[in-house]
Amino acid sequence: MDVVTASLAQGRGIAYTFYGRAREAPSTQIQLVEAAQLIDTARLHLMRAADDIDSRAARGEHMPFETRARVRMDTGYVARRSREALDLLLSIQGAGSFAEANPLQRIWRDQETGSRHAVVNPAIAGELYGRALLHIEEQVTFLI
């Protein structure tokens, strides 16, 4: 978000349009606010998961199964929303985002890689949490 807003503040336009300043385009404004909302949503879920872990650890308590499953689901949700936010930011910034000299390229590559780690996998996390909510004891992984 910081890289894109800084770029927009420099007054760059949108290629092949009449927008001399991308920040004045309603499409840019809408994509930027959608990215901000996704980032906020991801942050809220991340903080909830971190609070669950920290509070149980501080009390020396073992986290209940359903809460552990939700924390894992939150982790997958954060990954998914973060990828969506970054996708919007890349669209705002344009194809130049993928140039090796552009910091967004590294952020994109790291996000794409990290959010696909096996423990983060949103689909598996959803399956796991769904089973927990339905009190199905048989799970798809022992990493909960």
XYZ file of N, CA and C in Angstrom:
432
model
N 0.838 -1.190 0.000
C 0.000 0.000 0.000
C 0.882 1.253 0.000
N 1.927 1.248 0.830
C 2.806 2.411 0.904
C 3.513 2.679 -0.423
N 3.966 1.627 -1.086
C 4.660 1.787 -2.372
C 3.717 2.400 -3.400
N 2.505 1.910 -3.457
C 1.549 2.392 -4.453
C 1.089 3.809 -4.136
N 0.769 4.105 -2.900
C 0.315 5.466 -2.573
C 1.438 6.483 -2.786
N 2.684 6.084 -2.521
C 3.815 6.983 -2.779
C 3.957 7.239 -4.281
N 3.769 6.206 -5.065
C 3.842 6.351 -6.517
C 2.725 7.258 -7.025
N 1.545 7.066 -6.495
C 0.412 7.902 -6.906
C 0.637 9.366 -6.516
N 1.266 9.585 -5.372
C 1.533 10.946 -4.908
C 2.510 11.673 -5.838
N 3.326 10.920 -6.566
C 4.281 11.529 -7.502
C 3.597 12.024 -8.770
N 2.321 11.695 -8.933
C 1.551 12.242 -10.034
C 1.634 11.491 -11.345
N 2.025 10.241 -11.305
C 2.106 9.495 -12.561
C 0.700 9.289 -13.127
N 0.651 9.128 -14.440
C -0.627 8.947 -15.118
C -0.963 7.485 -15.305
N -1.991 7.228 -16.081
C -2.377 5.872 -16.456
C -2.100 5.747 -17.950
N -1.240 4.818 -18.306
C -0.843 4.647 -19.703
C -2.054 4.421 -20.602
N -1.990 5.009 -21.774
C -2.996 4.857 -22.827
C -4.380 5.379 -22.426
N -4.390 6.324 -21.477
C -5.635 6.999 -21.110
C -5.379 8.502 -21.101
N -6.416 9.269 -20.872
C -6.274 10.720 -20.755
C -6.022 11.156 -19.313
N -5.870 10.182 -18.413
C -5.593 10.524 -17.014
C -4.113 10.869 -16.856
N -3.851 12.149 -16.659
C -2.473 12.598 -16.418
C -2.012 12.267 -15.016
N -2.959 12.108 -14.128
C -2.664 11.736 -12.743
C -3.590 10.577 -12.367
N -3.014 9.424 -12.146
C -3.805 8.217 -11.842
C -4.668 8.401 -10.605
N -4.205 9.171 -9.658
C -4.953 9.365 -8.414
C -6.294 10.046 -8.637
N -6.474 10.707 -9.768
C -7.734 11.384 -10.073
C -8.761 10.462 -10.734
N -8.332 9.279 -11.125
C -9.237 8.339 -11.793
C -10.110 7.625 -10.768
N -11.426 7.639 -10.946
C -12.297 6.913 -10.022
C -11.929 5.435 -9.911
N -11.497 4.828 -11.012
C -11.116 3.410 -10.949
C -9.939 3.200 -10.006
N -9.000 4.121 -10.000
C -7.860 4.033 -9.080
C -8.341 4.185 -7.643
N -9.187 5.148 -7.414
C -9.694 5.403 -6.062
C -10.450 4.190 -5.526
N -11.285 3.592 -6.371
C -12.080 2.435 -5.948
C -11.175 1.236 -5.666
N -10.219 0.976 -6.566
C -9.305 -0.148 -6.342
C -8.469 0.061 -5.083
N -8.058 1.293 -4.846
C -7.244 1.580 -3.666
C -8.029 1.348 -2.382
N -9.278 1.798 -2.348
C -10.078 1.608 -1.140
C -10.425 0.130 -0.942
N -10.649 -0.605 -2.041
C -10.903 -2.039 -1.911
C -9.667 -2.751 -1.351
N -8.495 -2.357 -1.813
C -7.260 -2.941 -1.284
C -7.104 -2.607 0.195
N -7.403 -1.368 0.560
C -7.299 -0.957 1.969
C -8.247 -1.767 2.847
N -9.462 -2.005 2.372
C -10.422 -2.795 3.142
C -9.942 -4.234 3.305
N -9.393 -4.795 2.250
C -8.875 -6.164 2.333
C -7.708 -6.252 3.310
N -6.851 -5.252 3.283
C -5.714 -5.220 4.216
C -6.218 -5.099 5.646
N -7.193 -4.228 5.870
C -7.765 -4.083 7.215
C -8.406 -5.381 7.688
N -9.137 -6.038 6.801
C -9.768 -7.307 7.143
C -8.725 -8.357 7.494
N -7.680 -8.434 6.687
C -6.597 -9.388 6.965
C -5.950 -9.075 8.307
N -5.703 -7.802 8.564
C -5.062 -7.403 9.825
C -5.942 -7.776 11.024
N -7.245 -7.563 10.918
C -8.148 -7.902 12.019
C -8.121 -9.405 12.316
N -8.144 -10.220 11.276
C -8.089 -11.668 11.484
C -6.722 -12.094 12.017
N -5.683 -11.467 11.525
C -4.338 -11.772 12.008
C -4.214 -11.447 13.494
N -4.715 -10.291 13.890
C -4.621 -9.887 15.294
C -5.482 -10.780 16.186
N -6.634 -11.209 15.695
C -7.466 -12.117 16.482
C -6.724 -13.427 16.716
N -6.131 -13.971 15.679
C -5.382 -15.224 15.817
C -4.205 -15.040 16.765
N -3.489 -13.937 16.612
C -2.339 -13.679 17.486
C -2.787 -13.507 18.938
N -3.896 -12.812 19.150
C -4.418 -12.643 20.509
C -4.821 -13.984 21.118
N -5.451 -14.840 20.323
C -5.815 -16.173 20.816
C -4.574 -16.944 21.264
N -3.564 -16.931 20.446
C -2.329 -17.656 20.755
C -1.639 -17.040 21.969
N -1.468 -15.715 21.953
C -0.760 -15.040 23.040
C -1.473 -15.174 24.381
N -2.795 -15.016 24.388
C -3.521 -15.070 25.668
C -3.465 -16.474 26.268
N -3.596 -17.499 25.441
C -3.507 -18.878 25.948
C -2.092 -19.174 26.439
N -1.118 -18.724 25.684
C 0.276 -18.968 26.080
C 0.593 -18.258 27.395
N 0.119 -17.026 27.552
C 0.376 -16.264 28.778
C -0.241 -16.939 30.001
N -1.370 -17.608 29.792
C -2.037 -18.301 30.896
C -1.552 -19.740 31.039
N -0.709 -20.170 30.117
C -0.211 -21.546 30.157
C -1.295 -22.565 29.848
N -2.284 -22.169 29.053
C -3.403 -23.044 28.722
C -3.243 -23.617 27.318
N -3.716 -24.820 27.170
C -3.757 -25.454 25.858
C -4.997 -24.938 25.125
N -4.833 -24.516 23.908
C -5.945 -23.977 23.145
C -6.894 -25.102 22.733
N -8.197 -24.917 22.923
C -9.155 -25.944 22.506
C -9.056 -26.212 21.001
N -9.447 -27.409 20.615
C -9.343 -27.836 19.233
C -10.028 -26.865 18.272
N -11.262 -26.481 18.565
C -12.002 -25.607 17.660
C -11.311 -24.256 17.515
N -10.741 -23.735 18.577
C -10.029 -22.460 18.504
C -8.762 -22.611 17.672
N -8.049 -23.710 17.834
C -6.856 -23.957 17.013
C -7.235 -24.037 15.535
N -8.345 -24.701 15.263
C -8.807 -24.820 13.878
C -9.172 -23.442 13.318
N -9.792 -22.597 14.139
C -10.147 -21.248 13.689
C -8.904 -20.407 13.456
N -7.905 -20.557 14.306
C -6.645 -19.830 14.117
C -6.006 -20.241 12.789
N -6.062 -21.523 12.501
C -5.508 -21.988 11.220
C -6.336 -21.419 10.066
N -7.654 -21.380 10.227
C -8.518 -20.791 9.199
C -8.218 -19.304 9.045
N -8.045 -18.606 10.148
C -7.693 -17.186 10.087
C -6.400 -16.984 9.304
N -5.446 -17.873 9.501
C -4.169 -17.778 8.796
C -4.383 -17.895 7.288
N -5.186 -18.850 6.872
C -5.502 -18.990 5.457
C -6.278 -17.805 4.918
N -7.176 -17.278 5.727
C -7.987 -16.130 5.332
C -7.109 -14.896 5.134
N -6.158 -14.713 6.041
C -5.214 -13.602 5.920
C -4.433 -13.714 4.612
N -3.982 -14.920 4.303
C -3.231 -15.131 3.063
C -4.080 -14.784 1.851
N -5.306 -15.243 1.833
C -6.197 -15.004 0.690
C -6.510 -13.524 0.528
N -6.887 -12.850 1.595
C -7.212 -11.422 1.514
C -5.976 -10.595 1.154
N -4.820 -10.987 1.660
C -3.585 -10.264 1.340
C -3.249 -10.392 -0.137
N -3.424 -11.572 -0.688
C -3.183 -11.765 -2.127
C -4.148 -10.912 -2.945
N -5.411 -10.870 -2.532
C -6.397 -10.067 -3.256
C -6.046 -8.582 -3.198
N -5.630 -8.116 -2.034
C -5.242 -6.712 -1.887
C -4.040 -6.395 -2.761
N -3.060 -7.254 -2.737
C -1.860 -7.031 -3.535
C -2.191 -7.061 -5.027
N -3.100 -7.924 -5.426
C -3.508 -7.979 -6.825
C -4.095 -6.634 -7.264
N -4.928 -6.036 -6.436
C -5.493 -4.726 -6.755
C -4.403 -3.660 -6.834
N -3.482 -3.699 -5.895
C -2.400 -2.709 -5.885
C -1.508 -2.853 -7.115
N -1.266 -4.086 -7.526
C -0.482 -4.320 -8.741
C -1.216 -3.781 -9.967
N -2.530 -3.930 -9.984
C -3.319 -3.406 -11.103
C -3.254 -1.882 -11.146
N -3.298 -1.256 -10.005
C -3.181 0.209 -9.946
C -1.822 0.636 -10.477
N -0.795 -0.044 -10.044
C 0.582 0.318 -10.387
C 0.914 -0.020 -11.846
N 0.271 -1.039 -12.391
C 0.489 -1.390 -13.785
C 1.561 -2.442 -13.982
N 1.795 -2.770 -15.242
C 2.725 -3.847 -15.598
C 4.148 -3.583 -15.117
N 4.503 -2.328 -14.938
C 5.831 -1.996 -14.429
C 6.084 -2.544 -13.035
N 5.015 -2.962 -12.359
C 5.149 -3.546 -11.020
C 6.020 -4.792 -11.035
N 6.080 -5.450 -12.183
C 6.789 -6.719 -12.265
C 8.243 -6.576 -12.702
N 8.688 -5.350 -12.905
C 10.092 -5.129 -13.223
C 10.938 -5.493 -12.005
N 12.068 -6.099 -12.240
C 12.913 -6.538 -11.113
C 13.338 -5.383 -10.219
N 13.426 -4.187 -10.759
C 13.827 -3.028 -9.962
C 12.689 -2.496 -9.090
N 11.465 -2.920 -9.349
C 10.312 -2.422 -8.606
C 10.131 -3.239 -7.329
N 10.041 -2.580 -6.166
C 9.862 -3.325 -4.914
C 8.576 -4.151 -4.870
N 7.558 -3.757 -5.637
C 6.314 -4.534 -5.665
C 6.533 -5.933 -6.228
N 7.472 -6.076 -7.139
C 7.757 -7.387 -7.720
C 8.215 -8.351 -6.632
N 9.111 -7.890 -5.755
C 9.597 -8.739 -4.669
C 8.476 -9.028 -3.671
N 7.700 -8.015 -3.351
C 6.582 -8.194 -2.422
C 5.595 -9.202 -3.001
N 5.284 -9.045 -4.289
C 4.368 -9.967 -4.967
C 4.904 -11.390 -4.927
N 6.162 -11.572 -5.292
C 6.758 -12.909 -5.319
C 6.751 -13.536 -3.928
N 7.146 -12.750 -2.912
C 7.164 -13.264 -1.537
C 5.757 -13.618 -1.055
N 4.794 -12.765 -1.369
C 3.407 -13.015 -0.966
C 2.864 -14.266 -1.646
N 3.102 -14.388 -2.927
C 2.617 -15.546 -3.671
C 3.234 -16.838 -3.137
N 4.486 -16.792 -2.771
C 5.167 -17.981 -2.258
C 4.713 -18.305 -0.836
N 4.802 -17.333 0.048
C 4.468 -17.565 1.452
C 3.015 -17.946 1.681
N 2.118 -17.360 0.906
C 0.693 -17.633 1.113
C 0.280 -18.992 0.563
N 1.206 -19.672 -0.077
C 0.899 -21.005 -0.588
C 1.614 -22.103 0.199
N 2.186 -21.729 1.337
C 2.799 -22.732 2.203
C 1.727 -23.733 2.626
N 2.103 -24.965 2.773
C 1.138 -26.031 3.077
C 0.330 -25.754 4.346
N 0.924 -25.155 5.357
C 0.203 -24.898 6.606
C -0.747 -23.715 6.465
N -0.511 -22.862 5.485
C -1.338 -21.676 5.277
C -2.499 -21.949 4.322
N -2.416 -22.964 3.520
C -3.367 -23.280 2.464
C -4.812 -23.008 2.896
N -5.448 -21.971 2.312
C -6.806 -21.614 2.724
C -7.842 -22.715 2.504
N -7.705 -23.482 1.449
C -8.685 -24.543 1.171
C -8.625 -25.623 2.249
N -7.426 -26.051 2.597
C -7.271 -27.063 3.647
C -7.708 -26.494 4.986
N -7.350 -25.237 5.248
C -7.759 -24.599 6.507
C -9.277 -24.543 6.620
N -9.949 -24.245 5.510
C -11.407 -24.205 5.509
C -12.013 -25.567 5.763
N -11.448 -26.569 5.133
C -11.931 -27.937 5.346
C -11.749 -28.349 6.807
N -10.588 -28.032 7.340
C -10.262 -28.371 8.721
C -11.224 -27.672 9.701
N -11.421 -26.368 9.497
C -12.292 -25.603 10.392
C -13.742 -26.050 10.246
N -14.171 -26.318 9.027
C -15.526 -26.814 8.810
C -15.774 -28.107 9.567
N -14.809 -29.010 9.532
C -14.938 -30.265 10.274
C -15.004 -30.005 11.781
N -14.198 -29.049 12.233
C -14.210 -28.717 13.660
C -15.564 -28.151 14.070
N -16.130 -27.269 13.250
C -17.432 -26.680 13.572
C -18.540 -27.725 13.600
N -18.380 -28.765 12.781
C -19.367 -29.830 12.725
C -19.053 -30.984 13.675
N -18.004 -30.798 14.466
C -17.577 -31.795 15.450
C -17.259 -33.144 14.802
N -16.671 -33.077 13.616
C -16.193 -34.286 12.950
C -14.768 -34.530 13.444
N -14.582 -35.617 14.142
C -13.279 -35.868 14.761
C -12.194 -36.202 13.753
N -12.543 -36.925 12.716
C -11.537 -37.280 11.710
C -11.133 -36.021 10.953
N -9.849 -35.718 10.955
C -9.358 -34.504 10.316
C -8.482 -34.837 9.118
N -8.111 -33.803 8.392
C -7.313 -33.972 7.169
C -5.823 -33.808 7.433
N -5.454 -33.358 8.633
C -4.058 -33.151 8.994
C -3.917 -33.221 10.505
N -2.706 -33.513 10.926
C -2.429 -33.496 12.367
C -1.895 -32.140 12.805
N -1.629 -31.244 11.852
C -1.102 -29.909 12.163
C -2.237 -28.931 12.399
N -2.778 -28.972 13.621
C -3.885 -28.097 13.960
C -3.538 -27.342 15.228
